[in-house]
Amino acid sequence: MRRRPPGGPPGIMARMGMRTGTRTGAGPERQGPMWAAGEAYEPYVGRWSRLVAARFVRRLDAAPGGSWRDVGCGTGAVTQAVLDAAEPADVIGVDPSQDYLAYARRHVADRRARFLRADAEHLPFTGSSASAVVSGLVLNFVPDPARAAAEMVRVVRPGRLVGVYLWDYGEGGMEAIRAFWDAATALDPGARALDEAVRFPLCTRAALGGLLAGAGLRDVRTEETRVPTPFRDFADYWTPFLGGQGPAPAYLAGLPEDHRARLRERLRAALPRAADGTIALHARAWAARGRRAA
């Protein structure tokens, strides 16, 4: 009998465009075939990332005005949060995905915002040109996070802020996705290699703060942001996983139909549902920020 390769049914690793633990190529979360369509990303985790983005920007307590940079802007959640809460003179978002940039341009109408194609390791800005540099849910998917952090520090002006945040995959803070991988690995132990908790060691409070401190930022602070992620019913939870956006949906897309059905029913039985069918879960993100030395 032929042995199945690790990581799930045949071809899944190839379909996801993955090596072992990082995405191929350079750039943020939405790069490549696993992150290709803003319309599919939004109902999957975009609706929750917008809640975190708003809280993250408010907590930065940055001075009004100035020129901001949003590294790995994706669908524009952090850019919009900056526009809403920080009173910037302008915001420039960068992302390597043309589709995500098109989505951001359609949905962020403010004239102070513009979007460029670039990746996190090669920012197209001169040194000390930004009043603040922010990045949301991106650094896990950058092949060299330290280089990306160094680029953000290079671009920000002395004494000004760099702030980043990531979902807490490692300690179970993303309950919706944790439930998915627990069910997936119970049926297919090889799926564990694709689990964000295994692949992304950067998504802890200590690791994220250490990344910014290692890039030379001063007064680095880390904190958690916890938001509710309620689902109307099981369909509201399950359907976004069918969109192919992200590690879990990409894994699901590569499964044979019978395996997919078993996984669906295992999740249906495992998730905590109220009498009216609603599913009350939560998501936690770790955020870190610091200032470039004068």
Short mmCIF file of C-alpha atoms in Angstrom, two decimals:
data_model
loop_
_atom_site.label_atom_id
_atom_site.label_comp_id
_atom_site.label_asym_id
_atom_site.label_seq_id
_atom_site.Cartn_x
_atom_site.Cartn_y
_atom_site.Cartn_z
CA MET A 1 0.00 0.00 0.00
CA ARG A 2 1.25 3.48 -0.90
CA ARG A 3 1.85 5.69 2.15
CA ARG A 4 0.14 9.06 2.21
CA PRO A 5 2.49 12.06 2.49
CA PRO A 6 2.37 14.02 5.75
CA GLY A 7 -0.04 16.92 6.09
CA GLY A 8 -3.26 15.33 4.87
CA PRO A 9 -4.50 13.74 1.67
CA PRO A 10 -2.32 13.73 -1.46
CA GLY A 11 -1.57 17.10 -3.00
CA ILE A 12 -2.75 19.30 -0.14
CA MET A 13 0.66 20.79 0.58
CA ALA A 14 1.08 21.60 -3.09
CA ARG A 15 -2.42 23.08 -3.42
CA MET A 16 -1.77 25.31 -0.44
CA GLY A 17 1.49 26.57 -1.96
CA MET A 18 3.31 25.59 1.21
CA ARG A 19 6.63 24.38 2.40
CA THR A 20 6.96 23.19 5.98
CA GLY A 21 5.69 25.99 8.15
CA THR A 22 6.05 29.12 6.04
CA ARG A 23 4.46 30.41 2.89
CA THR A 24 6.41 30.36 -0.34
CA GLY A 25 7.66 33.72 -1.53
CA ALA A 26 7.95 36.93 0.43
CA GLY A 27 5.21 39.06 1.84
CA PRO A 28 2.28 39.02 4.22
CA GLU A 29 -0.59 36.82 5.10
CA ARG A 30 -2.66 37.28 1.97
CA GLN A 31 0.07 36.45 -0.55
CA GLY A 32 -0.23 33.53 -2.93
CA PRO A 33 -3.02 31.05 -3.66
CA MET A 34 -3.98 30.57 0.00
CA TRP A 35 -4.89 34.27 0.33
CA ALA A 36 -6.26 35.42 -3.00
CA ALA A 37 -9.79 36.84 -2.69
CA GLY A 38 -10.97 39.55 -0.36
CA GLU A 39 -14.58 38.49 -0.72
CA ALA A 40 -13.75 35.08 0.76
CA TYR A 41 -11.41 36.41 3.45
CA GLU A 42 -13.95 38.82 4.97
CA PRO A 43 -16.54 36.26 6.15
CA TYR A 44 -13.79 33.88 7.29
CA VAL A 45 -11.73 36.07 9.67
CA GLY A 46 -12.03 39.55 8.19
CA ARG A 47 -15.16 40.33 10.18
CA TRP A 48 -13.27 39.62 13.42
CA SER A 49 -9.98 41.23 12.39
CA ARG A 50 -11.78 44.53 11.88
CA LEU A 51 -12.85 44.51 15.53
CA VAL A 52 -9.27 43.94 16.64
CA ALA A 53 -7.90 46.56 14.24
CA ALA A 54 -10.11 49.29 15.71
CA ARG A 55 -9.06 48.49 19.29
CA PHE A 56 -5.41 48.16 18.31
CA VAL A 57 -5.24 51.59 16.69
CA ARG A 58 -7.08 53.33 19.54
CA ARG A 59 -4.67 51.84 22.10
CA LEU A 60 -1.65 53.17 20.21
CA ASP A 61 -2.72 56.66 21.31
CA ALA A 62 -0.63 58.19 18.54
CA ALA A 63 -0.50 61.94 17.97
CA PRO A 64 -2.96 63.17 15.31
CA GLY A 65 -1.73 64.02 11.85
CA GLY A 66 1.32 62.57 10.18
CA SER A 67 1.89 59.97 7.52
CA TRP A 68 1.15 56.32 8.39
CA ARG A 69 2.18 53.04 6.74
CA ASP A 70 0.07 49.86 6.91
CA VAL A 71 2.29 46.87 6.11
CA GLY A 72 0.34 43.93 4.69
CA CYS A 73 -2.84 45.98 4.41
CA GLY A 74 -4.92 43.18 2.87
CA THR A 75 -8.57 44.24 2.63
CA GLY A 76 -7.86 47.54 4.37
CA ALA A 77 -9.05 46.82 7.92
CA VAL A 78 -6.12 48.48 9.69
CA THR A 79 -5.99 51.35 7.19
CA GLN A 80 -9.65 52.08 7.84
CA ALA A 81 -9.10 51.89 11.59
CA VAL A 82 -6.27 54.43 11.33
CA LEU A 83 -8.50 56.75 9.30
CA ASP A 84 -11.34 56.41 11.81
CA ALA A 85 -9.38 56.75 15.04
CA ALA A 86 -5.97 58.37 14.50
CA GLU A 87 -6.71 61.51 12.44
CA PRO A 88 -3.78 60.93 10.04
CA ALA A 89 -2.77 63.24 7.24
CA ASP A 90 -2.46 60.17 5.04
CA VAL A 91 -2.11 56.39 5.15
CA ILE A 92 -0.28 54.22 2.61
CA GLY A 93 -1.11 50.52 2.65
CA VAL A 94 1.14 47.94 0.99
CA ASP A 95 0.38 44.34 0.11
CA PRO A 96 1.72 41.88 -2.52
CA SER A 97 -1.78 40.68 -3.53
CA GLN A 98 -3.36 42.62 -6.41
CA ASP A 99 -6.77 41.20 -5.51
CA TYR A 100 -6.56 42.39 -1.93
CA LEU A 101 -5.35 45.81 -3.04
CA ALA A 102 -8.30 46.06 -5.43
CA TYR A 103 -10.66 45.11 -2.61
CA ALA A 104 -9.13 47.73 -0.32
CA ARG A 105 -9.39 50.43 -2.98
CA ARG A 106 -13.08 49.62 -3.51
CA HIS A 107 -13.94 49.64 0.19
CA VAL A 108 -11.71 52.37 1.65
CA ALA A 109 -13.03 55.51 0.02
CA ASP A 110 -11.17 58.11 2.08
CA ARG A 111 -8.91 60.28 -0.08
CA ARG A 112 -6.22 60.21 2.58
CA ALA A 113 -5.61 56.51 1.82
CA ARG A 114 -3.75 54.92 -1.06
CA PHE A 115 -2.47 51.42 -1.70
CA LEU A 116 0.70 50.09 -3.30
CA ARG A 117 1.90 46.63 -4.26
CA ALA A 118 4.93 45.64 -2.19
CA ASP A 119 5.99 43.04 0.36
CA ALA A 120 6.90 43.44 3.99
CA GLU A 121 10.58 42.67 3.53
CA HIS A 122 11.14 45.34 0.86
CA LEU A 123 9.11 48.43 1.74
CA PRO A 124 9.11 51.05 -1.05
CA PHE A 125 9.68 54.02 1.28
CA THR A 126 12.68 56.13 2.18
CA GLY A 127 14.08 55.89 5.68
CA SER A 128 12.51 57.93 8.49
CA SER A 129 9.59 58.93 6.25
CA ALA A 130 6.58 57.75 8.33
CA SER A 131 5.01 59.04 11.52
CA ALA A 132 3.80 55.54 12.44
CA VAL A 133 4.08 52.06 10.95
CA VAL A 134 1.52 49.36 11.74
CA SER A 135 0.95 45.77 10.64
CA GLY A 136 -1.96 43.48 11.45
CA LEU A 137 -2.10 39.67 11.14
CA VAL A 138 0.82 39.57 8.74
CA LEU A 139 4.15 38.64 10.28
CA ASN A 140 3.30 34.94 10.69
CA PHE A 141 3.27 34.65 6.91
CA VAL A 142 6.47 36.55 6.15
CA PRO A 143 9.44 34.24 5.49
CA ASP A 144 11.79 36.51 7.47
CA PRO A 145 9.83 38.39 10.17
CA ALA A 146 13.01 39.92 11.59
CA ARG A 147 13.78 41.53 8.26
CA ALA A 148 10.22 42.83 7.99
CA ALA A 149 10.46 44.32 11.50
CA ALA A 150 13.77 45.95 10.59
CA GLU A 151 12.14 47.46 7.51
CA MET A 152 9.34 48.93 9.60
CA VAL A 153 11.88 50.43 11.99
CA ARG A 154 13.88 51.85 9.06
CA VAL A 155 10.81 53.59 7.64
CA VAL A 156 9.48 55.16 10.86
CA ARG A 157 10.89 58.43 12.15
CA PRO A 158 13.04 58.46 15.30
CA GLY A 159 10.89 58.57 18.42
CA ARG A 160 7.77 57.37 16.60
CA LEU A 161 5.68 54.21 16.92
CA VAL A 162 5.77 50.80 15.30
CA GLY A 163 2.84 48.54 16.22
CA VAL A 164 1.96 44.99 15.18
CA TYR A 165 -0.53 42.31 16.17
CA LEU A 166 -1.20 38.63 15.46
CA TRP A 167 -3.90 36.12 16.36
CA ASP A 168 -3.07 33.94 19.34
CA TYR A 169 -2.91 30.53 17.67
CA GLY A 170 -0.40 29.02 20.06
CA GLU A 171 -2.44 29.22 23.27
CA GLY A 172 -5.85 28.51 21.79
CA GLY A 173 -6.98 32.13 21.63
CA MET A 174 -8.60 31.69 18.21
CA GLU A 175 -11.36 29.37 19.38
CA ALA A 176 -13.06 28.95 16.00
CA ILE A 177 -9.87 27.80 14.30
CA ARG A 178 -8.68 25.80 17.32
CA ALA A 179 -11.91 23.78 17.15
CA PHE A 180 -11.33 23.13 13.44
CA TRP A 181 -7.81 21.76 13.87
CA ASP A 182 -8.73 19.69 16.93
CA ALA A 183 -11.39 17.96 14.86
CA ALA A 184 -9.18 17.72 11.76
CA THR A 185 -6.24 16.11 13.57
CA ALA A 186 -8.55 13.66 15.35
CA LEU A 187 -9.49 12.32 11.91
CA ASP A 188 -6.12 12.87 10.21
CA PRO A 189 -3.03 13.14 12.49
CA GLY A 190 -1.02 14.42 9.51
CA ALA A 191 -3.08 17.62 9.56
CA ARG A 192 -1.20 18.74 12.65
CA ALA A 193 1.68 19.94 10.48
CA LEU A 194 -0.64 22.54 8.95
CA ASP A 195 -2.09 23.77 12.26
CA GLU A 196 -1.24 27.44 12.86
CA ALA A 197 -0.39 26.59 16.47
CA VAL A 198 2.45 24.39 15.17
CA ARG A 199 3.54 26.49 12.21
CA PHE A 200 3.57 29.95 13.78
CA PRO A 201 5.78 30.26 16.89
CA LEU A 202 5.70 34.04 16.60
CA CYS A 203 2.08 34.32 17.78
CA THR A 204 2.82 34.52 21.52
CA ARG A 205 3.14 37.58 23.72
CA ALA A 206 6.83 36.96 24.44
CA ALA A 207 7.84 36.15 20.87
CA LEU A 208 6.10 39.16 19.34
CA GLY A 209 7.54 41.57 21.90
CA GLY A 210 10.96 40.02 21.44
CA LEU A 211 10.76 40.56 17.68
CA LEU A 212 10.24 44.31 18.07
CA ALA A 213 12.87 44.62 20.77
CA GLY A 214 15.31 42.70 18.58
CA ALA A 215 14.65 45.16 15.75
CA GLY A 216 15.91 47.97 17.97
CA LEU A 217 12.66 49.49 19.24
CA ARG A 218 12.58 51.01 22.71
CA ASP A 219 9.90 50.84 25.40
CA VAL A 220 8.32 47.75 23.83
CA ARG A 221 4.93 46.88 25.34
CA THR A 222 2.70 43.89 24.64
CA GLU A 223 -0.97 43.34 25.46
CA GLU A 224 -3.91 41.16 24.53
CA THR A 225 -7.10 42.05 22.72
CA ARG A 226 -10.03 39.67 23.11
CA VAL A 227 -13.15 39.99 20.99
CA PRO A 228 -16.36 37.93 20.76
CA THR A 229 -16.80 35.85 17.60
CA PRO A 230 -20.47 34.82 17.68
CA PHE A 231 -22.01 32.63 14.98
CA ARG A 232 -25.73 32.61 14.20
CA ASP A 233 -25.71 28.86 13.68
CA PHE A 234 -23.45 26.05 12.50
CA ALA A 235 -23.78 27.13 8.85
CA ASP A 236 -22.48 30.60 9.76
CA TYR A 237 -19.43 28.91 11.31
CA TRP A 238 -18.84 26.26 8.62
CA THR A 239 -19.56 28.04 5.33
CA PRO A 240 -16.57 30.46 5.46
CA PHE A 241 -14.23 27.46 5.70
CA LEU A 242 -15.39 26.54 2.18
CA GLY A 243 -13.90 29.70 0.68
CA GLY A 244 -10.34 28.38 0.39
CA GLN A 245 -8.79 31.42 2.13
CA GLY A 246 -6.24 30.53 4.79
CA PRO A 247 -4.57 27.35 6.05
CA ALA A 248 -7.69 25.63 7.43
CA PRO A 249 -9.94 26.34 4.41
CA ALA A 250 -7.13 25.38 2.01
CA TYR A 251 -6.70 22.09 3.86
CA LEU A 252 -10.45 21.50 3.71
CA ALA A 253 -10.55 22.20 -0.03
CA GLY A 254 -8.08 19.37 -0.65
CA LEU A 255 -10.05 16.72 1.23
CA PRO A 256 -12.18 14.07 -0.50
CA GLU A 257 -15.88 14.77 -0.06
CA ASP A 258 -16.48 11.90 2.36
CA HIS A 259 -13.62 13.04 4.62
CA ARG A 260 -14.91 16.61 4.48
CA ALA A 261 -18.35 15.42 5.53
CA ARG A 262 -16.92 13.51 8.51
CA LEU A 263 -15.00 16.56 9.61
CA ARG A 264 -18.11 18.74 9.28
CA GLU A 265 -20.20 16.41 11.44
CA ARG A 266 -17.45 16.06 14.04
CA LEU A 267 -17.32 19.83 14.36
CA ARG A 268 -21.11 20.10 14.47
CA ALA A 269 -21.13 17.78 17.47
CA ALA A 270 -18.18 19.40 19.24
CA LEU A 271 -19.01 23.11 19.08
CA PRO A 272 -20.88 24.62 22.05
CA ARG A 273 -24.35 25.59 20.80
CA ALA A 274 -27.02 27.42 22.75
CA ALA A 275 -30.68 26.37 22.69
CA ASP A 276 -31.35 28.77 19.79
CA GLY A 277 -28.46 27.29 17.77
CA THR A 278 -26.03 30.18 18.24
CA ILE A 279 -22.35 29.46 18.87
CA ALA A 280 -20.54 31.85 21.22
CA LEU A 281 -16.77 31.80 20.74
CA HIS A 282 -13.96 34.31 21.27
CA ALA A 283 -10.73 35.33 19.58
CA ARG A 284 -7.59 36.77 21.13
CA ALA A 285 -4.79 38.70 19.46
CA TRP A 286 -1.40 39.65 20.86
CA ALA A 287 -0.24 43.19 20.10
CA ALA A 288 3.18 44.76 20.54
CA ARG A 289 4.41 48.29 20.04
CA GLY A 290 7.58 50.29 20.58
CA ARG A 291 9.36 53.46 19.54
CA ARG A 292 12.37 53.92 17.35
CA ALA A 293 15.30 55.27 19.28
CA ALA A 294 15.98 58.97 18.81
#
